[in-house]
Coordinates of C-alpha atoms in Angstrom, one line a residue:
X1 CA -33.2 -47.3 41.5
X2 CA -33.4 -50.8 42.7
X3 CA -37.2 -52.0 42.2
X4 CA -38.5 -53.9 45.3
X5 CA -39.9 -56.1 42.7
X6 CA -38.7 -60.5 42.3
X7 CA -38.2 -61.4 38.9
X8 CA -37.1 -64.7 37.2
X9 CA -33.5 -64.6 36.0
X10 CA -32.1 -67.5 34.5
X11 CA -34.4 -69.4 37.3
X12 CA -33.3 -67.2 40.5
X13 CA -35.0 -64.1 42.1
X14 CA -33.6 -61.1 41.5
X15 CA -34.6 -57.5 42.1
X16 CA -33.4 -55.2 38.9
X17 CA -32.1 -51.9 38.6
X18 CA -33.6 -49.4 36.7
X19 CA -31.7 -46.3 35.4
X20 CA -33.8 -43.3 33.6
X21 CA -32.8 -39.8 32.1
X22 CA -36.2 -37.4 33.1
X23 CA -36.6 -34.0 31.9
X24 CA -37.2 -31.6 34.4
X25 CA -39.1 -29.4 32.6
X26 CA -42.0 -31.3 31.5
X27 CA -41.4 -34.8 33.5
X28 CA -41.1 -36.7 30.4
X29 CA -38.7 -40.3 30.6
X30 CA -36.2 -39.3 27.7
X31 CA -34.5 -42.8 28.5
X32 CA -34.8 -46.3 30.6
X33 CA -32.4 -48.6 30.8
X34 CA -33.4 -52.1 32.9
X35 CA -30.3 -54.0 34.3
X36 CA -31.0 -58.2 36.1
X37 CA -28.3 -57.2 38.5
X38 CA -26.9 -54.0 40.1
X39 CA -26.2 -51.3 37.5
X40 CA -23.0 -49.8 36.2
X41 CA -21.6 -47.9 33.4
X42 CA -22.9 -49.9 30.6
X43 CA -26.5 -49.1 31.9
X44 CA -25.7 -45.4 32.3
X45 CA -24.2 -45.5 28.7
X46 CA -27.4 -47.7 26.8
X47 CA -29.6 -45.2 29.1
X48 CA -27.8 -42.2 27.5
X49 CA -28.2 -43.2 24.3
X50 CA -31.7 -43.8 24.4
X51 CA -32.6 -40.6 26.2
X52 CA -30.6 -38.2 23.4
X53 CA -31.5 -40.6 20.1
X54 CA -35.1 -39.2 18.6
X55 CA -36.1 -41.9 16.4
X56 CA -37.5 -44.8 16.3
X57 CA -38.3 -46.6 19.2
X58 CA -36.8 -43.8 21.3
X59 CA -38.8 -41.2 19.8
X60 CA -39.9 -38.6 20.1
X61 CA -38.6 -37.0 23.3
X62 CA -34.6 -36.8 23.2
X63 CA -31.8 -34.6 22.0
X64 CA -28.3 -33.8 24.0
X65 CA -29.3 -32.0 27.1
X66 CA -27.3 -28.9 28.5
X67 CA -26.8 -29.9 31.8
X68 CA -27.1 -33.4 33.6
X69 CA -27.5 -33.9 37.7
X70 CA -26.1 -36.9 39.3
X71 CA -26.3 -38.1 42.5
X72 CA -22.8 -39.3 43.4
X73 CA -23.5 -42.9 41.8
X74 CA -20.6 -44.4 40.9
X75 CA -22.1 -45.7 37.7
X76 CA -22.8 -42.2 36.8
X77 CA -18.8 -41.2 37.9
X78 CA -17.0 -43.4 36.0
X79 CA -14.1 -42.1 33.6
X80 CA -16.3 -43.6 30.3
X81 CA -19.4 -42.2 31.2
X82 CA -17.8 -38.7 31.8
X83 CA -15.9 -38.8 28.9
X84 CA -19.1 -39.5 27.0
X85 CA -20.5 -36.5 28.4
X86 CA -17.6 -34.3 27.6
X87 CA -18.0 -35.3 24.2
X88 CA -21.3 -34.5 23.9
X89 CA -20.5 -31.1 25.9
X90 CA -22.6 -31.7 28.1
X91 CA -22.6 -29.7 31.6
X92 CA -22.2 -32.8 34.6
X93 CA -23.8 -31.4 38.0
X94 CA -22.3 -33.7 40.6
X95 CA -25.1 -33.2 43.7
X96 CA -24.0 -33.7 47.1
X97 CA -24.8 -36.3 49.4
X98 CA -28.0 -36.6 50.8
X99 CA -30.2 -34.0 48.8
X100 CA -32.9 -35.5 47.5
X101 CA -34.7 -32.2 47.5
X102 CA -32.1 -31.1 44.9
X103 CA -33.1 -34.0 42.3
X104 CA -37.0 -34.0 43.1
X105 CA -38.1 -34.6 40.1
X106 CA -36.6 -37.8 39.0
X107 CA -36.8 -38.9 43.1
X108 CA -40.8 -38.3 42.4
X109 CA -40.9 -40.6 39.1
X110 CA -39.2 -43.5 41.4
X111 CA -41.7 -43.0 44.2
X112 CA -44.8 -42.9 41.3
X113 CA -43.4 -45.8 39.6
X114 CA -43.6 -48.2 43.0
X115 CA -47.0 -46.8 44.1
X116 CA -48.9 -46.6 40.8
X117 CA -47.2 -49.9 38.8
X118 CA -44.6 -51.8 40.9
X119 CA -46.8 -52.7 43.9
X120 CA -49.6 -54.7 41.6
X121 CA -46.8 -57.2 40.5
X122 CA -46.1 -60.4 41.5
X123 CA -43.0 -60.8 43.5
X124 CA -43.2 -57.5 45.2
X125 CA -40.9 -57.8 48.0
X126 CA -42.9 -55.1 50.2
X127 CA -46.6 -56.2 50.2
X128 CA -47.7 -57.2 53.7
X129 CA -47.1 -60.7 54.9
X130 CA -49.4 -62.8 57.3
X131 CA -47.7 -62.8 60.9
X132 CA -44.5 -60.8 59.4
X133 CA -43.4 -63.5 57.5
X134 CA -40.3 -62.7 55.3
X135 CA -41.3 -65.3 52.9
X136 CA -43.0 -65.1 49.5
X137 CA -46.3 -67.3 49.1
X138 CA -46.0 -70.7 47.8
X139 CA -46.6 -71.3 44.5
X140 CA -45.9 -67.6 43.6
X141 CA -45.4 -67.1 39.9
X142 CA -42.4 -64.3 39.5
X143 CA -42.4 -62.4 36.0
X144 CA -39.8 -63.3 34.1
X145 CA -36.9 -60.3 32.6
X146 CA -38.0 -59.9 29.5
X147 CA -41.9 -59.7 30.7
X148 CA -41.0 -57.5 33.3
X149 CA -38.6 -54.8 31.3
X150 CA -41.6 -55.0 28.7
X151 CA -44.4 -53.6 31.2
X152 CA -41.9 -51.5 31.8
X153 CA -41.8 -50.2 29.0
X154 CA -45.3 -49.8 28.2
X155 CA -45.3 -48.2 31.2
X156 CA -43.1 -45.3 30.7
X157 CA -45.1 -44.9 27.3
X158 CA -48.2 -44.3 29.5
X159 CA -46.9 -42.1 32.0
X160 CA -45.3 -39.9 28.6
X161 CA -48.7 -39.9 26.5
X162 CA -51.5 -40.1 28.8
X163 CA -50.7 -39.6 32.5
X164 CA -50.8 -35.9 33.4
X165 CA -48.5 -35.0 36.2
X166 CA -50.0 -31.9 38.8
X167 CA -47.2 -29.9 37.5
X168 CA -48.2 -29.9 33.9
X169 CA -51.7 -28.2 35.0
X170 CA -54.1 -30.9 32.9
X171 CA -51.2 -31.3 29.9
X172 CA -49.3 -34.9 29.1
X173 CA -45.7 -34.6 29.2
X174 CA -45.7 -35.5 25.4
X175 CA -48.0 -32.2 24.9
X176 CA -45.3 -29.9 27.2
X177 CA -42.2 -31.3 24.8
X178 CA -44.5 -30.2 22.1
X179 CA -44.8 -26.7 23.1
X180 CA -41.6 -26.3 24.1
X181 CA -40.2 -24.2 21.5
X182 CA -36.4 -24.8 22.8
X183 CA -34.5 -25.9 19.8
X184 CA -33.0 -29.7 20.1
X185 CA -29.3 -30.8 19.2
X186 CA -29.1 -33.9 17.9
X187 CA -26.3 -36.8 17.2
X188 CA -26.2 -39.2 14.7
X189 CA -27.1 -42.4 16.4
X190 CA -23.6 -44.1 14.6
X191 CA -21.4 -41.1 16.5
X192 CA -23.9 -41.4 19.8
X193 CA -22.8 -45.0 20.0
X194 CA -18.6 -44.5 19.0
X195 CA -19.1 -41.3 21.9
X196 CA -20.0 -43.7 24.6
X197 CA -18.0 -46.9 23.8
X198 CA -14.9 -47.2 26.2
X199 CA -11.2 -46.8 25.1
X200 CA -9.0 -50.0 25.1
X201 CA -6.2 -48.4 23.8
X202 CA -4.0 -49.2 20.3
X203 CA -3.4 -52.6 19.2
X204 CA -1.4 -54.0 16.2
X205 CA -3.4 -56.3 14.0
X206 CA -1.7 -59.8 13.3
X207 CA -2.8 -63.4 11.5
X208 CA -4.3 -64.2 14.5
X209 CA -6.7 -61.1 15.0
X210 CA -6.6 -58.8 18.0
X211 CA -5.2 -59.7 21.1
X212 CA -7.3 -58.1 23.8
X213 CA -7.5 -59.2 27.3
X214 CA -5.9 -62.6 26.9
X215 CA -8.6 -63.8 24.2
X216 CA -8.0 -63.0 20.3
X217 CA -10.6 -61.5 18.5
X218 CA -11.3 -61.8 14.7
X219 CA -13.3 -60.5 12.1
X220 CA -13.7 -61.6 8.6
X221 CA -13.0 -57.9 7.2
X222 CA -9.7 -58.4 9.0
X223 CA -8.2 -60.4 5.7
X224 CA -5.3 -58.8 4.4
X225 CA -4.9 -55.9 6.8
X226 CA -2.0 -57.6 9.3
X227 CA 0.3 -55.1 10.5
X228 CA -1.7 -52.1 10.9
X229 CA -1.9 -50.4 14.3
X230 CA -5.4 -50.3 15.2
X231 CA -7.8 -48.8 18.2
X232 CA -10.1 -51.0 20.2
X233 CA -12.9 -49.9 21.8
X234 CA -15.9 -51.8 23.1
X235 CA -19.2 -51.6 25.2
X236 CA -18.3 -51.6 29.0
X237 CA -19.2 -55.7 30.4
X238 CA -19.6 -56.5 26.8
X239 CA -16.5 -57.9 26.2
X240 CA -17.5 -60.7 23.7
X241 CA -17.3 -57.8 20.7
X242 CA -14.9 -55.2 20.0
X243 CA -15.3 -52.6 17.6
X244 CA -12.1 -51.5 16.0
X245 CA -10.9 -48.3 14.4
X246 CA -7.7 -47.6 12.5
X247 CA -5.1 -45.8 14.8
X248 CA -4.3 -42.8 12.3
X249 CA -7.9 -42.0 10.5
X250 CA -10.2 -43.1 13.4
X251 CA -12.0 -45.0 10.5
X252 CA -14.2 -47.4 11.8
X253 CA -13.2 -50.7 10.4
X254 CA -15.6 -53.5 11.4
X255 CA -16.5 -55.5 14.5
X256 CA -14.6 -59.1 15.9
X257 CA -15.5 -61.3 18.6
X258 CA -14.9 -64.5 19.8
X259 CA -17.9 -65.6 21.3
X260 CA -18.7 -69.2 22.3
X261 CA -21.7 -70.7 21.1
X262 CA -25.0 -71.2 22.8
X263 CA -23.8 -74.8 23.8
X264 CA -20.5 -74.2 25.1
X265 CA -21.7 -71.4 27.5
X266 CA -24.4 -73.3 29.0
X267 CA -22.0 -76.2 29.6
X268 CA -19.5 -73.7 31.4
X269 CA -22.4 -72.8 33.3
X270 CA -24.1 -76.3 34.3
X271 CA -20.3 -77.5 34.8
X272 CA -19.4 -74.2 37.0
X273 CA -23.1 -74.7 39.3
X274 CA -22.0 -78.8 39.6
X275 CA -18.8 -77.5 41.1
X276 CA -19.7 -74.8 43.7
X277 CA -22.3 -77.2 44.7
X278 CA -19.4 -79.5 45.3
X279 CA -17.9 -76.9 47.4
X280 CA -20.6 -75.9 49.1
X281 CA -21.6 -79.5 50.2
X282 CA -17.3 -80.2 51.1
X283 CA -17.8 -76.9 53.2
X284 CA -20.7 -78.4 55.2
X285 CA -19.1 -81.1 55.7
X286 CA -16.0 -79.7 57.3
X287 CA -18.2 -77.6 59.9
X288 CA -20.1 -80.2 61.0
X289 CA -19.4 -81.0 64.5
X290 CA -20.7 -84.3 67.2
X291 CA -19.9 -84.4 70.5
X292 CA -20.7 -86.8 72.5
X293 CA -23.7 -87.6 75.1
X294 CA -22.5 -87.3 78.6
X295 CA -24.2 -88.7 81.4
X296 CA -21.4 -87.1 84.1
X297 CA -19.2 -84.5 84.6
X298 CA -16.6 -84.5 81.8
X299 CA -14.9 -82.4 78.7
X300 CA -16.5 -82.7 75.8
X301 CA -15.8 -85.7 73.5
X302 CA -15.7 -84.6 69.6
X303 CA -16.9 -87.7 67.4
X304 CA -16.1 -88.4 64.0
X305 CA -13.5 -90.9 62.4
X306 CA -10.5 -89.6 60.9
X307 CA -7.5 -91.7 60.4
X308 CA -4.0 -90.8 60.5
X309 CA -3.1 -91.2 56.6
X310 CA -6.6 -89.2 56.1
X311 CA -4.8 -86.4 58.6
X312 CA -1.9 -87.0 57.3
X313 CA -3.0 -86.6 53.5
X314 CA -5.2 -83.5 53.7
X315 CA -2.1 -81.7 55.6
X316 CA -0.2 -82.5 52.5
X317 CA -2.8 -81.2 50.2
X318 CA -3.2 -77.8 52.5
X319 CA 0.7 -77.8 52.3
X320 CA 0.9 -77.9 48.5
X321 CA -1.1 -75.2 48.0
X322 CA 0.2 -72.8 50.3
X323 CA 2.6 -70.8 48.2
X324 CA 4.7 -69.8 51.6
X325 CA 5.4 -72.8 52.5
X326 CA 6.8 -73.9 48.6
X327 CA 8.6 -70.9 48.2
X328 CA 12.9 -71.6 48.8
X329 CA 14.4 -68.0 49.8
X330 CA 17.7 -69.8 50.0
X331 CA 17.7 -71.6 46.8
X332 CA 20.3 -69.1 44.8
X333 CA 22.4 -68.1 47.5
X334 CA 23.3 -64.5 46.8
X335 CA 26.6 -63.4 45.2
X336 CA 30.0 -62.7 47.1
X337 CA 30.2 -58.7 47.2
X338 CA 33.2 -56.3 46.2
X339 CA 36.0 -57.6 48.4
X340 CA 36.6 -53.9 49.3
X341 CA 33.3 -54.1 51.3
X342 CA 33.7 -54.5 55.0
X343 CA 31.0 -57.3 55.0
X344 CA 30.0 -58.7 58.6
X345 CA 31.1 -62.8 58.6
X346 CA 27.9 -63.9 59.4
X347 CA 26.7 -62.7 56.1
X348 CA 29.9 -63.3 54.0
X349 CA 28.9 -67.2 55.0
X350 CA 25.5 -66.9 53.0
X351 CA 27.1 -65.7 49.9
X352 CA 28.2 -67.7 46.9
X353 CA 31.7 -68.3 46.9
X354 CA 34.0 -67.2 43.6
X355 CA 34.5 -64.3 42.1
X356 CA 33.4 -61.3 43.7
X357 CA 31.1 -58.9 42.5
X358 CA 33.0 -55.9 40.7
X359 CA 32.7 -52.4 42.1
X360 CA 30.5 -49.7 40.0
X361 CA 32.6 -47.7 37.8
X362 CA 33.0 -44.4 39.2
X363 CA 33.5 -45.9 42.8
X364 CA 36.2 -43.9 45.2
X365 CA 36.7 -47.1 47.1
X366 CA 39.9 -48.7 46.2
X367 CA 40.1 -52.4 46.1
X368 CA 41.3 -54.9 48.7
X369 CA 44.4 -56.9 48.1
X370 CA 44.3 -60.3 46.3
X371 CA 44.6 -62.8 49.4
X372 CA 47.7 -64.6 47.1
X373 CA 49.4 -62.2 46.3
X374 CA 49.9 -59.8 49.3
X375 CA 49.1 -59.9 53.0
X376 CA 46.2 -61.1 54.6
X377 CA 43.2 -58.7 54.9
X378 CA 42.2 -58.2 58.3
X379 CA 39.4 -60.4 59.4
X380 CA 35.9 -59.3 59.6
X381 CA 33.9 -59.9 62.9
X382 CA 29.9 -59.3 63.6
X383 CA 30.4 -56.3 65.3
X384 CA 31.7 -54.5 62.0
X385 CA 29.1 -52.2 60.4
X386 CA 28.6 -51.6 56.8
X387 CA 30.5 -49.2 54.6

């Protein structure tokens, strides 16, 4: 779910994403997962693992389920978070459309979450505004991400330990997973995290590390191992690390990167923000219009000063980068074809003139006669069709 909730990321308001696992027998959170932006695989996959991992801070609700329900999110679709599943064996129920009624449980838990701890934060986008006004308050602190994902967190520890749902008849959902006497299946959390990892494919290993889309990654385990063929797999988004396994075994071998430091990303950043502000302010510009003042009857008069090298100069620019206009069709002229081809004239002109283009071997066509050495072939006109 989206929460209708303002936070502070990296100085802009955004409204996160929240994705949960919920057991529907005893309401219990098994796993959260809180996303700045929109969510996507890599949520579903760091949700997973902290709904079915039992230790430590996860604990103690977990284990691989039997069956998951989905409701047609593409996040929850994807090929890597299936996969995960069908590694795990776990059953996939794909809902239909529109049937909230058949995923009550986990649509109750976002509908409690809003009304009991999401509407007494700052930055919630649906309080009440004086006069309808869209606008937050002035001076209106927003959490920030971390502060925010925290009281989440603490949170979904009090709605496990102390809250006790109407369902549960006076019980916690920490006491129903006690009682439950439904044995648990658990994974090793080093095989939970290669099961839901997505699969880049082999790679061979050279001096220069691993090449992986367009960036080399290295590793300092990677000494002395050039030439083997190698699997990569890595966290979905998280391209900055690959983990890597050997081809043949499946032996994990270690971790590489290539990851810019602290400094050099928040140059990028500061230098990519100067520029679209550039843009932005060039775009204004370009849209701004004056007309005139008329004091009669008249067309209107468009103002602004532009002379003809300025008109002259940005057609140039809007000429050089339009690839259809730099592209020359008729640079290579094509070659002359097999001279037993009945080609029209008006084409035979475009062609290259030499040698002609032998006939594929195997061809029934025989082979006109050389133009010095016997008669004259007949000439060609337009109206002649092709063999």
């Amino acid at each position: 779910m989206q929460a209708p909730v303002l936070v502070d990321v990296d100085g802009k308001p955004r409204r996160p994403w929240i994705t949960w696992f919920t057991d529907c027998a005893t309401n219990a959170i098994t796993g959260v997962a809180v996303t700045p932006v929109h969510s996507s695989r890599e949520s579903v996959l760091a949700a997973l693992r902290s709904a079915v991992l039992r230790e430590d801070p996860y604990g103690p609700f977990g284990g691989v389920p039997e069956k998951v329900r989905v409701d047609r999110g593409k996040d929850f679709l994807f090929r890597t978070v299936t996969a995960a599943f069908d590694l795990l064996d776990v059953t996939v129920e794909d809902l239909p459309a529109y049937t909230p009624h058949l995923k009550g449980t986990v649509e109750g838990l976002n509908r409690a979450v809003e009304s009991m701890f999401l509407a007494a934060l700052p930055g919630y986008a649906r309080q009440p505004r004086p006069g309808k006004r869209p606008t937050r308050p002035k001076g209106e602190v927003l959490l920030s991400f971390e502060d925010f994902t925290a009281r989440l967190l603490d949170w979904t520890r009090w709605w496990n330990t102390e809250h006790q749902p109407a369902p549960l008849r006076g019980r916690t959902p920490l006491e129903a997973w006690q009682d439950d006497p439904t044995p648990l299946r658990d994974v090793p959390a080093a095989d939970l995290w290669t099961f839901t990892l997505e699969d880049a494919g082999t790679r061979s290993l050279t001096t220069r590390g691993i090449r992986f889309r367009r960036r080399d990654y290295v590793g300092s385990w990677m000494t002395g191992q050039a030439g083997i063929q190698v699997r990569v797999r890595f966290m979905p988004h998280h391209d900055h690390r690959i983990e890597v396994y050997h081809a043949a075994t499946g032996r994990y071998l270690g971790p590489a990167d290539d990851q810019a430091t602290e400094e050099q990303i928040s140059a990028v950043r500061r230098t990519r923000a100067a520029r679209a502000r550039r843009l932005k302010k060039d775009l204004e510009a370009s849209q701004r219009e004056r007309y005139a003042a008329a004091t009669q009857a008249e067309s209107p008069r468009r103002l602004g000063a532009l002379t003809g090298a300025q008109a002259g100069a940005e057609l140039a620019q809007a000429t050089d980068t339009d690839l259809s206009d730099l592209a020359l069709p008729d640079l290579i002229p094509p070659a002359a074809p097999p001279a037993g081809w009945r080609t029209p004239a008006s084409l035979t002109a475009l062609t290259t003139p030499g040698q002609p283009v032998p006939l594929p071997s195997g061809s029934d066509e025989e082979t006109a006669p050389d133009r010095r050495d016997g008669p004259a072939a007949r000439p060609t006109t337009d109206e002649d069709g092709d063999a």
